[in-house]
Amino acid sequence: MSVHQLLAVGLDGPAHYFTWGPIQISLANLVVIAIIVILFVLAIVLPFPKSKSRP
Amino acid sequence: MLPPDKLLPETQPVYVQSWIYVFGVATLAALLFVIASGLLLTLMGPAWYHVSSKGHFVNSVHLWSVELFFVFMVVHLWGKFWMAAWRGRRAMTWITGVVSFLTSIGTAFTGYLVQTNFDSQWISSEAKDGLNSVGIGAWFNVTNFGQMLLFHVALLPLVVGFLVAWHIVLVRKRGVVPPLEAQETGAQL
Amino acid sequence: MTTNQTTEHRPTPRQRHQANSIADRPWTGPEREYDLLKEFVIAIVVVGAMVLGLAAVFSSPDEKSLTLKAWSKSTPNDFTATAAAELAGTSVSESELGAPYNTTGGNQKFGPFGLQKAAGVRIPVDSVNNFVITPLSSLPPAAPLSDALTQWKAATAKQQQAWGGAYSDALAEPAADGDPAKVATGDYGPVPVLTASLLGMAQSGALEGVIQGEGGFYTTNYTKSILFLADGAYLEDHAVAEHLGGDQWGMMNETASYPGQSWMWLYSFWYQVEPFKSSGNADALVWVLMMVLSLGFVLVPFLPGVRSLPRWIPIHRRIWKDYYRTQGSSQQ
């Protein structure tokens, strides 16, 4: 049994789709897009560690 | 081309102080994993991953590094857009970045065509109509596996690699764009 | 030295010019330590851990390719209808696709511009012969197939299409319901024998190799095999069941529950809305639109309005908040 078989989380089943009007999106794609938005928001909101300034 | 202290400086302007700045290098890191896993897949050929669990794992690394590559690239792109990072003779940096993004989409797409599985069958049968409708399909034949494989593993990676290198050299050459509405102050003069 | 303005106020055109000239010049202001090499090494380690972790936990999709054998066995009626349509000249590959495969299909246009037709027939596909007659001719000659082939080859194109069309129509009758055994008698010439033989050949597994082998010993071009497979409903039914259809945002999606090419969202989007959705030239319209939008994307720094969005929506205030705070206070 390979490493990934031990750890594998089932993405091999049928996908869940959301439909809003003309928009249809899979859960997996929605998660990927949500991660992009969250990363962007965190990147501009979270303080960046300070380093020494040089004149 | 560039003196070493400009290519790898030890300091950055004081305004380079945000997590948004790490997404460029994160994109580059993901690209290196895309290339490394892709090179491993080329060792044993395009059908290896169907029959080998090692091959399948390398294929998984290839997929997820591509997904992360696009995730980081989009965050980087949004950041650069809202910073209007093309200011001050940096338009070419923006252009090489956008063209890298579009070329990466094409490269990923050819990857889907050479999976030699149901995905490839369906995606090529759908995509050919779009490409044929504007005449491109006559030269870039998505149902020609050999042609797509060579585009995917040779031509397009070379183009992406060249564009990314050009992009990075431009970033280092021009420096990180100063904040919008930055003023002339004593500190800078 | 002008120090009487704070950056909290909307800049005058003169100040904006000055700001641009700052962006034009190498930065001579205060700096902070920033180790790019260290940042790069950390990025490699973090991204590497994420990539290996995701690959180990989620794996990757690999749904086996469809085969002509599986198609002909699981949906023999669809296979027969497709074979009959090839002989009638009404299959998708013959009557719809057009260039670069043939001149019998309809070519898409963008307004008055027929780019598809202009490209010409550069990848010729002769559906009747490539998919049906040539493969059947490769079988050992035996009646009734050899007689049917002789009859077909001796007939005029018009007669061939009439036989094929009549048989296609008969198969589609409600009484027949696609089943060759239930088709009413009629003037179908050799067509029923040809389609039944092709079905048998596909079910034996021999057809796939023969169609693919038409290109010679080494073949890396699957154009004919894909076109024939796509002429039937089997491939599309499979795809639609997995939410991969063109009108299901399919280009973005992946088999099973995996994320797909989410970056294709805009390209997929146009196919879901009018006027593209119901246009016979949808592909050409969407492609031209996407090429124009991509060019606009490349040229953002030069597009009035678009290039000013970052000034109007001040997300940069957040990104450079330390800079604005310190610069603002130091200038009081």
Coordinates of C-alpha atoms in Angstrom, one line a residue:
Chain A
M1 CA 0.0 0.0 0.0
S2 CA 1.5 3.3 -1.0
V3 CA 1.7 6.4 1.1
H4 CA -1.1 8.1 -0.7
Q5 CA -3.4 5.1 -0.4
L6 CA -2.9 5.3 3.4
L7 CA -3.6 9.0 3.6
A8 CA -6.0 9.4 0.6
V9 CA -9.0 11.5 1.2
G10 CA -11.8 10.6 -1.2
L11 CA -11.8 13.0 -4.2
D12 CA -12.6 10.1 -6.5
G13 CA -16.4 10.2 -5.7
P14 CA -18.9 12.3 -7.7
A15 CA -18.4 16.0 -7.3
H16 CA -20.8 18.3 -5.6
Y17 CA -21.9 21.3 -7.7
F18 CA -23.4 24.6 -6.7
T19 CA -25.8 26.3 -9.1
W20 CA -26.7 30.0 -8.8
G21 CA -28.6 31.1 -11.9
P22 CA -26.2 30.7 -14.9
I23 CA -23.3 29.9 -12.5
Q24 CA -22.4 26.3 -11.9
I25 CA -19.3 25.5 -9.9
S26 CA -17.8 22.4 -8.3
L27 CA -17.0 22.4 -4.6
A28 CA -13.4 21.8 -5.4
N29 CA -13.1 24.8 -7.8
L30 CA -15.0 26.9 -5.3
V31 CA -12.6 26.0 -2.5
V32 CA -9.6 26.9 -4.8
I33 CA -11.1 30.3 -5.6
A34 CA -12.0 30.9 -1.9
I35 CA -8.4 30.1 -1.0
I36 CA -7.1 32.7 -3.5
V37 CA -9.5 35.3 -2.0
I38 CA -8.6 34.4 1.6
L39 CA -4.9 34.5 0.9
F40 CA -5.2 37.9 -0.8
V41 CA -7.1 39.3 2.1
L42 CA -4.7 37.9 4.7
A43 CA -1.7 39.1 2.7
I44 CA -2.9 42.7 2.9
V45 CA -4.4 42.6 6.4
L46 CA -1.8 40.6 8.5
P47 CA 1.2 42.6 9.7
F48 CA 4.5 41.6 8.1
P49 CA 7.4 40.9 10.5
K50 CA 9.5 44.0 11.1
S51 CA 13.2 43.9 10.1
K52 CA 16.0 46.3 10.8
S53 CA 15.8 49.5 8.8
R54 CA 18.9 51.0 7.3
P55 CA 19.1 54.7 6.4
Chain B
M1 CA 23.4 42.0 -17.4
L2 CA 22.9 43.0 -13.8
P3 CA 25.4 43.5 -11.0
P4 CA 25.1 40.9 -8.3
D5 CA 24.1 43.4 -5.6
K6 CA 21.2 44.5 -7.8
L7 CA 20.1 40.9 -8.7
L8 CA 20.3 39.8 -5.1
P9 CA 20.4 42.9 -2.9
E10 CA 20.5 42.7 0.9
T11 CA 18.1 45.5 1.4
Q12 CA 14.7 46.6 0.0
P13 CA 13.1 50.0 0.1
V14 CA 11.3 50.6 3.4
Y15 CA 7.9 50.3 1.9
V16 CA 8.5 46.6 1.0
Q17 CA 6.7 45.6 4.1
S18 CA 3.7 43.3 3.4
W19 CA 2.9 39.6 2.9
I20 CA 1.7 40.5 -0.6
Y21 CA 5.3 40.7 -1.6
V22 CA 5.9 37.0 -0.9
F23 CA 3.5 35.7 -3.6
G24 CA 5.9 36.4 -6.5
V25 CA 8.5 34.2 -5.0
A26 CA 5.9 31.6 -3.9
T27 CA 4.7 31.4 -7.6
L28 CA 8.3 30.9 -8.6
A29 CA 8.8 28.1 -6.0
A30 CA 5.6 26.4 -7.2
L31 CA 6.8 26.6 -10.8
L32 CA 10.0 24.8 -9.8
F33 CA 8.0 22.0 -8.4
V34 CA 5.9 21.9 -11.6
I35 CA 9.1 21.6 -13.6
A36 CA 10.8 19.1 -11.3
S37 CA 7.7 16.8 -11.2
G38 CA 7.2 17.2 -14.9
L39 CA 10.8 16.2 -15.6
L40 CA 10.4 13.1 -13.4
L41 CA 7.3 12.2 -15.5
T42 CA 9.3 12.6 -18.7
L43 CA 11.8 10.0 -17.5
M44 CA 9.3 7.2 -17.9
G45 CA 7.0 8.6 -20.5
P46 CA 3.4 9.8 -20.6
A47 CA 1.7 6.5 -19.8
W48 CA 3.9 5.5 -16.8
Y49 CA 1.6 7.1 -14.2
H50 CA -1.3 4.9 -15.2
V51 CA 0.5 1.7 -14.1
S52 CA 2.9 2.8 -11.3
S53 CA 2.0 4.0 -7.9
K54 CA 5.2 6.0 -7.8
G55 CA 4.3 7.5 -11.1
H56 CA 0.8 8.3 -9.9
F57 CA 2.3 10.1 -6.9
V58 CA 4.6 12.1 -9.2
N59 CA 1.5 12.9 -11.3
S60 CA -0.3 14.1 -8.2
V61 CA 2.7 16.3 -7.3
H62 CA 2.5 17.7 -10.8
L63 CA -1.2 18.5 -10.5
W64 CA -1.1 20.1 -7.1
S65 CA 2.0 22.2 -7.8
V66 CA 0.2 23.5 -10.9
E67 CA -2.9 24.3 -8.7
L68 CA -0.7 26.1 -6.2
F69 CA 1.3 27.8 -9.0
F70 CA -2.0 29.4 -10.3
V71 CA -3.3 30.2 -6.8
F72 CA -0.1 32.1 -5.9
M73 CA 0.2 33.7 -9.3
V74 CA -3.4 35.1 -9.1
V75 CA -2.8 36.6 -5.6
H76 CA 0.5 38.1 -6.9
L77 CA -1.4 39.5 -9.9
W78 CA -4.1 41.0 -7.8
G79 CA -1.5 42.6 -5.5
K80 CA 0.4 44.1 -8.4
F81 CA -2.7 45.4 -10.0
W82 CA -3.9 47.2 -6.8
M83 CA -0.4 48.6 -6.3
A84 CA -0.4 49.8 -10.0
A85 CA 3.0 48.2 -10.2
W86 CA 3.5 49.1 -13.8
R87 CA 4.3 52.8 -12.9
G88 CA 7.8 54.2 -13.6
R89 CA 8.9 52.4 -16.7
R90 CA 7.7 49.1 -15.3
A91 CA 5.0 48.4 -18.0
M92 CA 7.2 45.7 -19.5
T93 CA 7.3 43.9 -16.2
W94 CA 3.5 43.9 -16.1
I95 CA 3.3 42.7 -19.8
T96 CA 5.8 39.9 -19.3
G97 CA 3.9 38.8 -16.2
V98 CA 0.5 38.8 -18.0
V99 CA 2.0 37.0 -21.0
S100 CA 3.5 34.4 -18.6
F101 CA 0.1 33.9 -17.0
L102 CA -1.6 33.4 -20.4
T103 CA 1.2 31.1 -21.6
S104 CA 0.9 29.1 -18.4
I105 CA -2.8 28.6 -19.0
G106 CA -1.9 27.3 -22.5
T107 CA 0.8 25.0 -21.0
A108 CA -1.5 23.6 -18.4
F109 CA -4.1 23.0 -21.0
T110 CA -1.8 21.0 -23.2
G111 CA -1.0 19.0 -20.0
Y112 CA -4.6 18.0 -19.8
L113 CA -4.5 16.9 -23.4
V114 CA -1.6 14.5 -22.9
Q115 CA -2.9 12.7 -19.8
T116 CA -3.8 9.8 -22.2
N117 CA -7.1 9.2 -20.3
F118 CA -10.7 10.1 -20.5
D119 CA -9.9 13.8 -19.7
S120 CA -7.7 14.0 -22.7
Q121 CA -10.3 12.5 -25.0
W122 CA -13.1 14.8 -23.9
I123 CA -11.0 18.0 -23.6
S124 CA -9.4 17.5 -27.0
S125 CA -12.8 16.8 -28.6
E126 CA -14.3 19.9 -27.1
A127 CA -11.3 22.3 -27.5
K128 CA -10.8 21.5 -31.1
D129 CA -14.0 23.3 -32.0
G130 CA -13.0 26.5 -30.4
L131 CA -9.5 26.5 -32.0
N132 CA -10.9 25.5 -35.4
S133 CA -13.5 28.3 -35.3
V134 CA -10.7 30.9 -35.6
G135 CA -8.4 28.9 -37.8
I136 CA -5.8 28.0 -35.2
G137 CA -6.8 24.3 -35.1
A138 CA -5.4 23.8 -38.6
W139 CA -1.9 24.3 -37.2
F140 CA -2.3 23.6 -33.5
N141 CA -4.1 20.3 -33.5
V142 CA -5.3 19.3 -30.0
T143 CA -6.2 15.8 -31.1
N144 CA -2.7 15.2 -32.3
F145 CA -1.2 13.7 -29.2
G146 CA 2.4 13.8 -30.4
Q147 CA 2.2 17.5 -31.2
M148 CA 0.6 18.3 -27.9
L149 CA 3.1 16.3 -25.9
L150 CA 6.0 18.2 -27.5
F151 CA 4.3 21.5 -26.9
H152 CA 3.7 20.6 -23.3
V153 CA 7.1 19.2 -22.4
A154 CA 9.3 21.3 -24.6
L155 CA 8.1 24.4 -26.5
L156 CA 5.7 25.9 -23.9
P157 CA 7.8 25.3 -20.8
L158 CA 10.7 27.0 -22.7
V159 CA 8.5 30.0 -23.4
V160 CA 7.2 30.2 -19.9
G161 CA 10.7 29.8 -18.5
F162 CA 12.0 32.6 -20.7
L163 CA 9.2 34.9 -19.9
V164 CA 9.5 34.3 -16.1
A165 CA 13.3 34.9 -16.3
W166 CA 12.7 38.1 -18.2
H167 CA 10.0 39.2 -15.7
I168 CA 12.3 38.6 -12.7
V169 CA 15.3 40.4 -14.3
L170 CA 13.0 43.4 -15.0
V171 CA 11.8 43.4 -11.4
R172 CA 15.3 43.4 -10.1
K173 CA 16.5 45.9 -12.7
R174 CA 13.8 48.5 -12.1
G175 CA 13.3 47.8 -8.3
V176 CA 10.1 47.4 -6.4
V177 CA 7.6 50.1 -7.4
P178 CA 7.2 52.9 -4.8
P179 CA 3.8 53.5 -3.2
L180 CA 1.2 55.5 -5.0
E181 CA 1.3 59.1 -4.1
A182 CA 4.8 58.8 -2.7
Q183 CA 6.1 62.3 -2.1
E184 CA 9.5 63.9 -2.6
T185 CA 10.9 64.0 0.9
G186 CA 14.2 64.8 2.5
A187 CA 14.7 61.2 3.1
Q188 CA 14.9 60.4 -0.5
L189 CA 16.9 63.3 -1.7
Chain C
M1 CA 12.2 70.6 -0.9
T2 CA 8.4 70.5 -0.5
T3 CA 7.3 69.1 2.8
N4 CA 4.1 71.0 3.3
Q5 CA 1.8 68.2 1.9
T6 CA 0.8 65.0 3.7
T7 CA 0.0 61.9 1.7
E8 CA -3.4 61.7 3.3
H9 CA -4.7 64.3 0.8
R10 CA -5.7 63.6 -2.8
P11 CA -2.6 64.7 -4.9
T12 CA -2.7 67.6 -7.3
P13 CA -1.7 66.8 -10.9
R14 CA 1.7 68.3 -10.1
Q15 CA 2.2 66.0 -7.1
R16 CA 1.1 63.1 -9.2
H17 CA 3.7 64.0 -11.7
Q18 CA 6.3 64.1 -9.0
A19 CA 5.1 60.8 -7.7
N20 CA 5.6 59.3 -11.1
S21 CA 9.0 60.7 -11.3
I22 CA 9.8 59.0 -8.0
A23 CA 8.7 55.7 -9.5
D24 CA 10.8 56.5 -12.5
R25 CA 14.0 56.7 -10.5
P26 CA 16.0 54.2 -8.5
W27 CA 14.8 54.5 -4.8
T28 CA 17.2 56.6 -2.8
G29 CA 15.0 56.7 0.4
P30 CA 15.3 54.6 3.5
E31 CA 15.8 50.8 3.2
R32 CA 15.3 47.8 5.4
E33 CA 17.1 44.5 5.5
Y34 CA 15.5 42.0 3.2
D35 CA 17.2 38.7 2.4
L36 CA 15.8 37.6 -0.9
L37 CA 17.8 34.3 -0.9
K38 CA 16.4 33.4 2.5
E39 CA 12.9 34.3 1.4
F40 CA 13.4 32.0 -1.7
V41 CA 14.6 29.1 0.4
I42 CA 11.7 29.5 2.8
A43 CA 9.3 29.6 -0.1
I44 CA 10.8 26.4 -1.6
V45 CA 10.5 24.6 1.8
V46 CA 6.9 25.8 2.5
V47 CA 5.6 25.3 -1.0
G48 CA 7.4 21.9 -1.3
A49 CA 5.7 20.7 1.9
M50 CA 2.3 21.9 0.7
V51 CA 2.8 20.3 -2.7
L52 CA 3.9 16.9 -1.3
G53 CA 1.2 17.0 1.4
L54 CA -1.6 17.8 -1.1
A55 CA -0.4 15.1 -3.4
A56 CA -0.2 12.5 -0.6
V57 CA -3.6 13.4 0.8
F58 CA -5.6 14.1 -2.3
S59 CA -3.9 12.1 -5.0
S60 CA -4.9 13.0 -8.6
P61 CA -7.6 11.9 -11.0
D62 CA -7.0 9.4 -13.8
E63 CA -10.2 8.1 -15.3
K64 CA -9.4 5.5 -18.0
S65 CA -9.9 6.4 -21.6
L66 CA -13.0 5.3 -23.3
T67 CA -12.6 2.6 -26.0
L68 CA -14.5 1.9 -29.2
K69 CA -15.0 -1.6 -27.8
A70 CA -16.7 -0.4 -24.6
W71 CA -18.8 2.1 -26.6
S72 CA -20.0 -0.6 -29.0
K73 CA -20.7 -3.0 -26.2
S74 CA -22.4 -0.7 -23.7
T75 CA -24.5 1.3 -26.2
P76 CA -24.6 -0.7 -29.4
N77 CA -27.6 1.3 -30.7
D78 CA -25.7 4.6 -30.4
F79 CA -22.7 3.0 -32.2
T80 CA -24.9 1.8 -35.0
A81 CA -26.7 5.1 -35.4
T82 CA -23.3 6.8 -35.5
A83 CA -22.0 4.4 -38.2
A84 CA -25.2 4.9 -40.2
A85 CA -24.8 8.7 -39.9
E86 CA -21.2 8.4 -41.2
L87 CA -22.5 6.5 -44.3
A88 CA -25.4 9.1 -44.7
G89 CA -22.9 12.0 -44.5
T90 CA -24.9 13.5 -41.6
S91 CA -22.5 12.8 -38.8
V92 CA -21.1 15.7 -36.7
S93 CA -17.6 15.3 -38.3
E94 CA -19.0 15.4 -41.8
S95 CA -21.9 17.9 -41.6
E96 CA -20.8 20.2 -38.8
L97 CA -17.1 20.5 -38.2
G98 CA -15.9 21.9 -41.5
A99 CA -12.2 23.1 -41.7
P100 CA -9.6 21.9 -41.2
Y101 CA -11.1 18.4 -41.8
N102 CA -13.4 18.8 -44.8
T103 CA -15.5 21.2 -46.9
T104 CA -18.8 19.5 -46.1
G105 CA -19.3 21.0 -42.7
G106 CA -20.4 24.4 -41.7
N107 CA -17.6 26.8 -40.9
Q108 CA -17.9 29.4 -38.1
K109 CA -17.6 33.1 -38.8
F110 CA -16.8 36.2 -36.8
G111 CA -19.0 38.7 -38.5
P112 CA -17.9 38.8 -42.1
F113 CA -14.6 37.1 -41.2
G114 CA -14.4 33.4 -42.0
L115 CA -11.1 32.5 -40.3
Q116 CA -12.0 28.8 -40.0
K117 CA -12.6 28.4 -43.8
A118 CA -9.6 30.6 -44.6
A119 CA -7.3 28.1 -42.7
G120 CA -8.3 25.5 -45.3
V121 CA -8.5 21.7 -45.2
R122 CA -5.1 21.0 -43.6
I123 CA -6.0 17.9 -41.6
P124 CA -8.2 16.0 -44.1
V125 CA -10.7 13.5 -42.6
D126 CA -12.9 11.4 -44.8
S127 CA -15.4 10.1 -42.3
V128 CA -17.1 7.5 -44.5
N129 CA -13.9 5.9 -45.6
N130 CA -11.7 6.5 -42.6
F131 CA -14.2 5.3 -40.0
V132 CA -16.3 2.7 -41.9
I133 CA -15.3 1.5 -45.3
T134 CA -11.5 1.3 -44.9
P135 CA -11.7 -0.6 -41.6
L136 CA -14.3 -3.0 -43.0
S137 CA -12.1 -3.5 -46.1
S138 CA -9.3 -4.7 -43.8
L139 CA -11.4 -7.7 -42.7
P140 CA -10.9 -11.0 -44.4
P141 CA -13.3 -11.0 -47.4
A142 CA -16.4 -13.1 -46.7
A143 CA -20.1 -12.8 -47.6
P144 CA -22.2 -10.9 -46.8
L145 CA -19.7 -8.2 -46.0
S146 CA -17.6 -8.5 -49.1
D147 CA -20.8 -8.2 -51.3
A148 CA -22.0 -5.2 -49.3
L149 CA -18.6 -3.5 -49.7
T150 CA -18.7 -4.2 -53.5
Q151 CA -22.2 -2.9 -53.8
W152 CA -21.3 0.3 -51.8
K153 CA -18.1 1.0 -53.7
A154 CA -19.9 0.6 -57.0
A155 CA -22.7 3.0 -56.1
T156 CA -22.8 6.8 -56.8
A157 CA -22.2 9.2 -53.9
K158 CA -25.8 10.2 -54.2
Q159 CA -27.0 6.6 -53.9
Q160 CA -24.7 5.9 -51.0
Q161 CA -26.1 8.9 -49.1
A162 CA -29.7 8.0 -49.9
W163 CA -29.2 4.5 -48.5
G164 CA -27.4 5.8 -45.4
G165 CA -30.0 8.5 -44.8
A166 CA -32.9 6.1 -45.2
Y167 CA -31.3 3.7 -42.7
S168 CA -30.5 6.5 -40.3
D169 CA -34.1 7.7 -40.4
A170 CA -35.5 4.2 -40.0
L171 CA -33.3 3.6 -36.9
A172 CA -34.6 6.8 -35.4
E173 CA -38.3 5.8 -35.8
P174 CA -40.0 5.4 -32.5
A175 CA -41.0 1.8 -33.4
A176 CA -37.3 0.9 -34.0
D177 CA -36.0 2.9 -31.1
G178 CA -32.4 2.6 -32.5
D179 CA -32.5 -1.2 -32.5
P180 CA -31.4 -2.6 -36.0
A181 CA -33.5 -5.7 -35.3
K182 CA -36.7 -3.6 -35.2
V183 CA -36.1 -1.5 -38.3
A184 CA -38.9 -1.7 -40.9
T185 CA -37.9 -3.0 -44.3
G186 CA -36.8 -0.4 -46.8
D187 CA -34.3 0.5 -49.5
Y188 CA -31.1 0.6 -47.4
G189 CA -28.8 -1.1 -49.9
P190 CA -25.7 -2.5 -48.2
V191 CA -25.9 -0.2 -45.2
P192 CA -27.4 -2.5 -42.6
V193 CA -24.7 -5.1 -43.3
L194 CA -21.9 -2.5 -43.2
T195 CA -23.1 -1.1 -39.8
A196 CA -23.6 -4.5 -38.3
S197 CA -20.2 -5.6 -39.4
L198 CA -18.6 -2.4 -38.0
L199 CA -20.4 -3.0 -34.8
G200 CA -19.1 -6.6 -34.6
M201 CA -15.6 -5.3 -35.5
A202 CA -15.7 -2.7 -32.7
Q203 CA -17.1 -5.2 -30.2
S204 CA -14.2 -7.5 -30.9
G205 CA -11.8 -4.7 -30.1
A206 CA -10.3 -4.6 -33.6
L207 CA -11.7 -1.3 -34.9
E208 CA -9.8 1.0 -32.6
G209 CA -6.4 -0.2 -33.8
V210 CA -7.4 -0.2 -37.5
I211 CA -8.7 3.4 -37.4
Q212 CA -5.6 4.5 -35.5
G213 CA -3.3 2.5 -37.7
E214 CA -4.5 4.3 -40.9
G215 CA -1.7 6.8 -40.2
G216 CA 1.0 4.1 -40.5
F217 CA 3.1 2.1 -38.1
Y218 CA 4.0 4.9 -35.8
T219 CA 1.0 7.0 -35.0
T220 CA 0.9 9.8 -32.4
N221 CA -2.0 11.6 -34.0
Y222 CA -5.4 10.7 -32.7
T223 CA -7.5 13.1 -34.8
K224 CA -9.5 10.3 -36.6
S225 CA -10.1 8.2 -33.5
I226 CA -11.2 11.2 -31.4
L227 CA -13.4 12.5 -34.2
F228 CA -15.2 9.1 -34.6
L229 CA -15.6 8.7 -30.9
A230 CA -17.0 12.2 -30.6
D231 CA -19.5 11.5 -33.5
G232 CA -21.4 9.3 -31.1
A233 CA -23.4 10.2 -28.0
Y234 CA -21.3 7.9 -25.8
L235 CA -18.4 10.3 -25.2
E236 CA -20.6 13.3 -24.5
D237 CA -22.9 11.4 -22.3
H238 CA -20.0 10.4 -20.2
A239 CA -18.7 13.9 -20.0
V240 CA -22.1 15.4 -19.2
A241 CA -22.6 12.9 -16.4
E242 CA -19.4 14.2 -14.9
H243 CA -20.4 17.9 -15.4
L244 CA -17.9 18.4 -18.1
G245 CA -20.3 19.6 -20.8
G246 CA -19.7 22.9 -22.6
D247 CA -23.0 24.3 -21.2
Q248 CA -22.0 23.1 -17.7
W249 CA -18.9 25.3 -17.4
G250 CA -17.2 22.0 -18.3
M251 CA -13.8 23.5 -19.4
M252 CA -13.3 24.5 -15.7
N253 CA -14.2 21.1 -14.3
E254 CA -12.4 17.9 -13.7
T255 CA -13.4 14.3 -13.4
A256 CA -14.5 13.0 -10.0
S257 CA -14.3 15.7 -7.2
Y258 CA -10.9 17.2 -8.2
P259 CA -10.4 20.9 -8.8
G260 CA -10.0 21.6 -12.5
Q261 CA -8.8 24.5 -14.6
S262 CA -10.5 27.2 -12.5
W263 CA -8.5 29.8 -14.4
M264 CA -10.7 29.0 -17.4
W265 CA -13.7 30.6 -15.6
L266 CA -14.1 33.6 -17.9
Y267 CA -13.7 31.5 -21.1
S268 CA -16.3 29.0 -19.7
F269 CA -18.6 31.8 -18.6
W270 CA -19.3 33.2 -22.1
Y271 CA -20.7 29.9 -23.2
Q272 CA -23.4 30.1 -20.5
V273 CA -24.9 33.4 -21.5
E274 CA -26.5 35.0 -24.6
P275 CA -25.7 35.9 -27.3
F276 CA -23.0 33.2 -27.3
K277 CA -25.1 30.4 -25.7
S278 CA -27.5 30.0 -28.7
S279 CA -25.2 31.3 -31.5
G280 CA -24.0 29.0 -34.2
N281 CA -20.8 30.9 -34.2
A282 CA -20.4 30.7 -30.4
D283 CA -16.8 29.4 -30.6
A284 CA -15.6 32.1 -33.0
L285 CA -17.3 34.8 -31.0
V286 CA -16.0 33.6 -27.6
W287 CA -12.4 33.1 -29.0
V288 CA -12.3 36.6 -30.6
L289 CA -13.7 38.1 -27.4
M290 CA -11.2 36.3 -25.2
M291 CA -8.3 37.4 -27.5
V292 CA -9.5 41.0 -27.3
L293 CA -9.8 40.8 -23.5
S294 CA -6.4 39.1 -23.2
L295 CA -4.9 41.9 -25.2
G296 CA -6.6 44.4 -22.9
F297 CA -5.2 42.5 -19.9
V298 CA -1.7 42.8 -21.3
L299 CA -2.1 46.5 -22.0
V300 CA -3.7 47.4 -18.6
P301 CA -0.9 50.0 -17.9
F302 CA -2.0 52.0 -20.9
L303 CA -5.8 51.7 -20.7
P304 CA -7.4 54.9 -19.4
G305 CA -9.8 54.1 -16.6
V306 CA -8.6 50.6 -15.9
R307 CA -5.1 51.8 -15.0
S308 CA -6.6 54.3 -12.7
L309 CA -8.7 51.8 -10.7
P310 CA -5.9 51.3 -8.1
R311 CA -6.0 55.0 -7.4
W312 CA -9.8 55.1 -7.1
I313 CA -10.1 52.0 -4.9
P314 CA -7.3 52.5 -2.4
I315 CA -6.4 49.0 -1.5
H316 CA -2.8 50.2 -1.7
R317 CA -3.4 52.3 1.4
R318 CA -3.7 49.0 3.2
I319 CA -0.7 47.4 1.6
W320 CA 1.6 50.3 2.3
K321 CA 0.0 51.4 5.5
D322 CA 3.3 51.5 7.4
Y323 CA 4.9 53.7 4.8
Y324 CA 2.0 56.1 4.7
R325 CA 1.9 56.3 8.5
T326 CA 5.6 57.0 8.9
Q327 CA 5.8 59.3 5.9
G328 CA 2.7 61.2 7.0
S329 CA 4.0 61.8 10.5
S330 CA 7.6 62.6 9.5
Q331 CA 6.4 65.4 7.3
Q332 CA 4.2 67.2 9.9

